Coordinates of C-alpha atoms in Angstrom, one line a residue:
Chain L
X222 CA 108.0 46.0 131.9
X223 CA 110.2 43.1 131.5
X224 CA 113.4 43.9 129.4
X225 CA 114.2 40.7 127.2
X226 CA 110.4 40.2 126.4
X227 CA 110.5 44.1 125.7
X228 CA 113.1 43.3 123.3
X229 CA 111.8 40.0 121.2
X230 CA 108.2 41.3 120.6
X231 CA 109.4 44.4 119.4
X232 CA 112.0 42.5 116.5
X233 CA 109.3 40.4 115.8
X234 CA 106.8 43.7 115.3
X235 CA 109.5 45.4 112.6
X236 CA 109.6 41.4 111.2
X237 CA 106.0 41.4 110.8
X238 CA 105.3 45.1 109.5
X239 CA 107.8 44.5 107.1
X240 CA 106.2 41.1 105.8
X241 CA 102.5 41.9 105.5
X242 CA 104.3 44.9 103.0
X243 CA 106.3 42.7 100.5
X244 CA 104.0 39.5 100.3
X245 CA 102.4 39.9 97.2
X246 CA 98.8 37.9 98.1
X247 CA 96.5 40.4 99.6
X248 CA 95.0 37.5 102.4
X249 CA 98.2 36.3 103.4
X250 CA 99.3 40.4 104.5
X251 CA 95.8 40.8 105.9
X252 CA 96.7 37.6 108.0
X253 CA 100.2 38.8 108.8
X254 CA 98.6 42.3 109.5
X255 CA 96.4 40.6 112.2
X256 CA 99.5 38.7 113.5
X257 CA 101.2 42.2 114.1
X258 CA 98.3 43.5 116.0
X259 CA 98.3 40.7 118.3
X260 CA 102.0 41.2 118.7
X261 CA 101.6 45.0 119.4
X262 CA 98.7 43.8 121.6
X263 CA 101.2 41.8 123.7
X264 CA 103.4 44.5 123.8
X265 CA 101.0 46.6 125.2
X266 CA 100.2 44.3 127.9
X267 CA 103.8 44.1 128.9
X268 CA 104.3 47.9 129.2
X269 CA 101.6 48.3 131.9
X270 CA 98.8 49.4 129.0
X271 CA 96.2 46.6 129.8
X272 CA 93.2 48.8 128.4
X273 CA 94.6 49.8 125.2
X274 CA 95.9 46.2 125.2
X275 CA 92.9 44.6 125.3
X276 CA 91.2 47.6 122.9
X277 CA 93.8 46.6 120.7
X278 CA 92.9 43.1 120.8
X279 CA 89.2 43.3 120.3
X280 CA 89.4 46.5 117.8
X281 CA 92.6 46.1 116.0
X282 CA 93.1 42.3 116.1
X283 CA 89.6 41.3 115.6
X284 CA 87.9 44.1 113.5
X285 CA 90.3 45.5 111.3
X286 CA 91.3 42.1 109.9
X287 CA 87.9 41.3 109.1
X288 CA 87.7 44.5 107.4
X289 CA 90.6 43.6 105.3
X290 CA 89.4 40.2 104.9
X291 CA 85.7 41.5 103.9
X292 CA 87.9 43.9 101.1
X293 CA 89.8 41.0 99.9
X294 CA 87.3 38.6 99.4
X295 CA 84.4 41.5 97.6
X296 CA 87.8 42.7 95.2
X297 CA 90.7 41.2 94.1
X298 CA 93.4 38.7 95.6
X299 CA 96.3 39.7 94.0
X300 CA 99.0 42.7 94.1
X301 CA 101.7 43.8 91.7
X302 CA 104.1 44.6 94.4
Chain Q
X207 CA 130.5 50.1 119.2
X208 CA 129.1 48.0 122.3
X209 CA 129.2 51.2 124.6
X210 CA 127.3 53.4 122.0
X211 CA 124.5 50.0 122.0
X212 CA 124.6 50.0 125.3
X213 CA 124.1 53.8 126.1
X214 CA 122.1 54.9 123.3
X215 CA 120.2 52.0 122.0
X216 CA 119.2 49.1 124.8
X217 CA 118.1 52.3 127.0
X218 CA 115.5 53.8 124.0
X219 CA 114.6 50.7 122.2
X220 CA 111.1 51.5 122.3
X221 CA 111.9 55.3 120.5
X222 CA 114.0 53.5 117.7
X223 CA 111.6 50.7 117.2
X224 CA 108.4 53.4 117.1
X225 CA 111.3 55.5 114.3
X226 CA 111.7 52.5 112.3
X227 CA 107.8 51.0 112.1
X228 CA 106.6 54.8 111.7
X229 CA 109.1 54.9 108.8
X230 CA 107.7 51.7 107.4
X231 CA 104.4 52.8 107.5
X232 CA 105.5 56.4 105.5
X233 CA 107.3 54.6 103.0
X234 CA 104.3 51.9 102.3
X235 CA 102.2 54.8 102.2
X236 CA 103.6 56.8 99.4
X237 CA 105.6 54.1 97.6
X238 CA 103.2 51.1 97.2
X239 CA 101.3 50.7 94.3
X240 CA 97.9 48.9 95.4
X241 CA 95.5 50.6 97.8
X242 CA 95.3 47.8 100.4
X243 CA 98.7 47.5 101.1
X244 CA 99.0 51.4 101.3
X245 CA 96.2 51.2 104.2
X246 CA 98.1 48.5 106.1
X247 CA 101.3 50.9 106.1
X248 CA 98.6 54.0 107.1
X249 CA 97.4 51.1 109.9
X250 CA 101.3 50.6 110.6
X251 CA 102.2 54.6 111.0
X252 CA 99.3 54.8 113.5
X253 CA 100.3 52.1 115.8
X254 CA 103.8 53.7 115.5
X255 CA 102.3 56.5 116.9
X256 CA 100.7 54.9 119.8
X257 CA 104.1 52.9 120.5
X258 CA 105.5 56.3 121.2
X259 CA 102.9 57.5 123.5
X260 CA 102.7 54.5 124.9
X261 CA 106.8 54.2 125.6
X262 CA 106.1 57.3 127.6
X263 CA 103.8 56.7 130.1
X264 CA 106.5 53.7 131.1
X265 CA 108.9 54.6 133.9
X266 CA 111.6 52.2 134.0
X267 CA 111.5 48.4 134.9
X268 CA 109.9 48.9 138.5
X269 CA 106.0 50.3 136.4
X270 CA 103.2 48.1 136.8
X271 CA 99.7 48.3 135.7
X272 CA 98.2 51.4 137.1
X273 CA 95.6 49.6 139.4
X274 CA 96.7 50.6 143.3
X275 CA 97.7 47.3 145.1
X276 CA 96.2 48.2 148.7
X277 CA 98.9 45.6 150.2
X278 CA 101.8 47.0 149.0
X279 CA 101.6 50.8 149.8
X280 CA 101.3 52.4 153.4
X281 CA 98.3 53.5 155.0
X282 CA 98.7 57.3 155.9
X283 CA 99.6 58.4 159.4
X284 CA 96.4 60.2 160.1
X285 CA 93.9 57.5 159.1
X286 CA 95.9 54.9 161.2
X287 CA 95.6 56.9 164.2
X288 CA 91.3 57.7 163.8
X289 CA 91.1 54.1 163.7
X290 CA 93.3 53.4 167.2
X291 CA 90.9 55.7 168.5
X292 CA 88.0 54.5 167.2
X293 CA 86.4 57.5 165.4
X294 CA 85.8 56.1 162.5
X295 CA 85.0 52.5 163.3
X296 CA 85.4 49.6 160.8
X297 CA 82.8 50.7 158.5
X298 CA 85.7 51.2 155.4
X299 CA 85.7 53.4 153.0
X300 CA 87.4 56.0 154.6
X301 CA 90.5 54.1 154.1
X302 CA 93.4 56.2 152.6
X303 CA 97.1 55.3 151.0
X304 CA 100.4 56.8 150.4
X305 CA 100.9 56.2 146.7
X306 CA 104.2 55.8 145.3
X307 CA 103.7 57.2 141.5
X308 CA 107.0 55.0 140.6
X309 CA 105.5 52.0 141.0
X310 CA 102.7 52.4 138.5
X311 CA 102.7 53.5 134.7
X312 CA 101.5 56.6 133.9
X313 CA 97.7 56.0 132.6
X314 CA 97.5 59.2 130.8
X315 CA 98.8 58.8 127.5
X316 CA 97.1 55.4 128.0
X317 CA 93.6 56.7 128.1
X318 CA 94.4 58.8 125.2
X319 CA 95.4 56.1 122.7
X320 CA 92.5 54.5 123.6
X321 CA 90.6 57.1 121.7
X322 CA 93.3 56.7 119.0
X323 CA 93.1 53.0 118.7
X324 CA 89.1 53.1 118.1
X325 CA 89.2 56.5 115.2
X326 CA 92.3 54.3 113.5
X327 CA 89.5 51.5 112.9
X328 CA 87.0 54.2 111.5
X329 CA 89.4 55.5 109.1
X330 CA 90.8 52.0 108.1
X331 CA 86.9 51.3 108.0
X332 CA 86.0 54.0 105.7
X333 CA 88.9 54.1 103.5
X334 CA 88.6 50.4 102.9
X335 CA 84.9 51.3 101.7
X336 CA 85.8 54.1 99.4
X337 CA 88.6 51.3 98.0
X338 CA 85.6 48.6 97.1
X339 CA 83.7 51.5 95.5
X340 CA 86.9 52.4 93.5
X341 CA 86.8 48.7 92.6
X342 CA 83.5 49.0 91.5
X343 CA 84.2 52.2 89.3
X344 CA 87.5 50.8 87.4
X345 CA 87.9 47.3 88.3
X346 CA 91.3 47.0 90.0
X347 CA 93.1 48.0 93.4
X348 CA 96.3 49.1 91.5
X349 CA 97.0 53.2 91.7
X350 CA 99.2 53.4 88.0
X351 CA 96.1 51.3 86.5
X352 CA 93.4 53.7 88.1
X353 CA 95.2 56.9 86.8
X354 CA 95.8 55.4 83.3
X355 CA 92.3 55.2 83.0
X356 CA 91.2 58.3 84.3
X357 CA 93.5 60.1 82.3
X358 CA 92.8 58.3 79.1
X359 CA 88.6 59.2 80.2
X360 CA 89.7 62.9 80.3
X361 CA 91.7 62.5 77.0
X362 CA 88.2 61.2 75.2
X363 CA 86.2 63.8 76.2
X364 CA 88.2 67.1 77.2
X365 CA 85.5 69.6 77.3
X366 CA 84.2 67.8 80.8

């Protein structure tokens, strides 16, 4: 593993949790929420994981924002908080 | 200040991270008020999760990938000396390595996140099905809204 990259993704991940939680349009934190799987997914591949990276990329990255999208778009687009 | 950083937070920045996002996750997932943002937090808690076990199977800066490089570890002394006398030949196969466990992350926990990973996307799956059919029922994602009305359906008719 390589300390200082170690070190960004994961403020970045804590930055990006805590975004897709407080914006209040449900497509924008799906987006974000695919935005911290790819970061996670990065992470992975950094600390020597490179099969639950690329799991992560395909699974978590790929089908559970289209999940989230597919909610979305068959319900409503707004949140109260 | 800077010692307690450097001896108890730069050396477990992985654990504290994996505390913090794990808390996020809890906290979305009882505080929030609409359903999909309290399955991203449940998505969030689970990854948390996998950070941890993750974190564990690294040991220290010198871990890599845990594919064996054949050009960086020895061959073993027995192997070396069949093939001097020409026992074995050069058919390969029979080849066999000293492995230094050091080098290489442990693939353990690896393999069983992996399993982790795929039953998180059957859960998010599922709940996010039971949340359009909730849609369906009372026409809106908040929890306070959904609860209002199913106690003001109970009020109407209490002998149900």
């Amino acid at each position: 593993m390589i300390p200082i990259f170690d070190y960004i993704l994961l403020i970045f991940l804590i930055v990006a949790a805590v975004i897709s939680l407080k914006v209040k349009d449900l497509l924008s934190a799906s987006m974000v929420f695919g935005i911290y799987s790819f970061l996670i997914c990065l992470l992975w591949a950094e600390m020597g994981a490179v099969d639950v990276a690329f799991t992560e990329a395909a699974v978590g990255a790929g089908v559970s924002a289209v999940f989230l999208i597919a909610t979305v778009y068959n319900t409503k687009r707004r949140s109260s908080d | 200040m800077l010692e307690f950083i450097q001896d108890n937070i730069q050396p477990y920045f992985n654990y504290w991270v994996y505390v913090i996002l794990m808390m996020i996750g809890l906290w979305a997932t009882i505080a929030k008020n609409n359903l999909i943002k309290k399955l991203i937090g449940m998505s969030i808690f689970q990854t948390a999760i996998i950070l941890f076990y993750v974190s564990v199977g690294v040991k220290g800066e010198g871990s890599k990938i845990p594919i064996v490089n054949p050009y960086t570890e020895a061959k073993s002394a027995e192997v070396v000396g069949a093939d001097q006398h020409g026992e074995h030949g050069a058919k390969g196969g029979g080849e066999k390595y000293i492995v230094e466990p050091d080098n290489y992350a442990n693939p353990l926990p690896h393999v069983l996140m992996l399993t982790a990973i795929v039953v998180g996307v059957a859960t998010l799956g599922v709940a996010l099905a039971v949340v359009q059919m909730l849609f369906k029922e009372f026409g809106t994602l908040e929890e306070d809204e959904i609860l209002a009305q199913i106690k003001n359906a109970d009020s109407a008719s209490p002998d149900v």
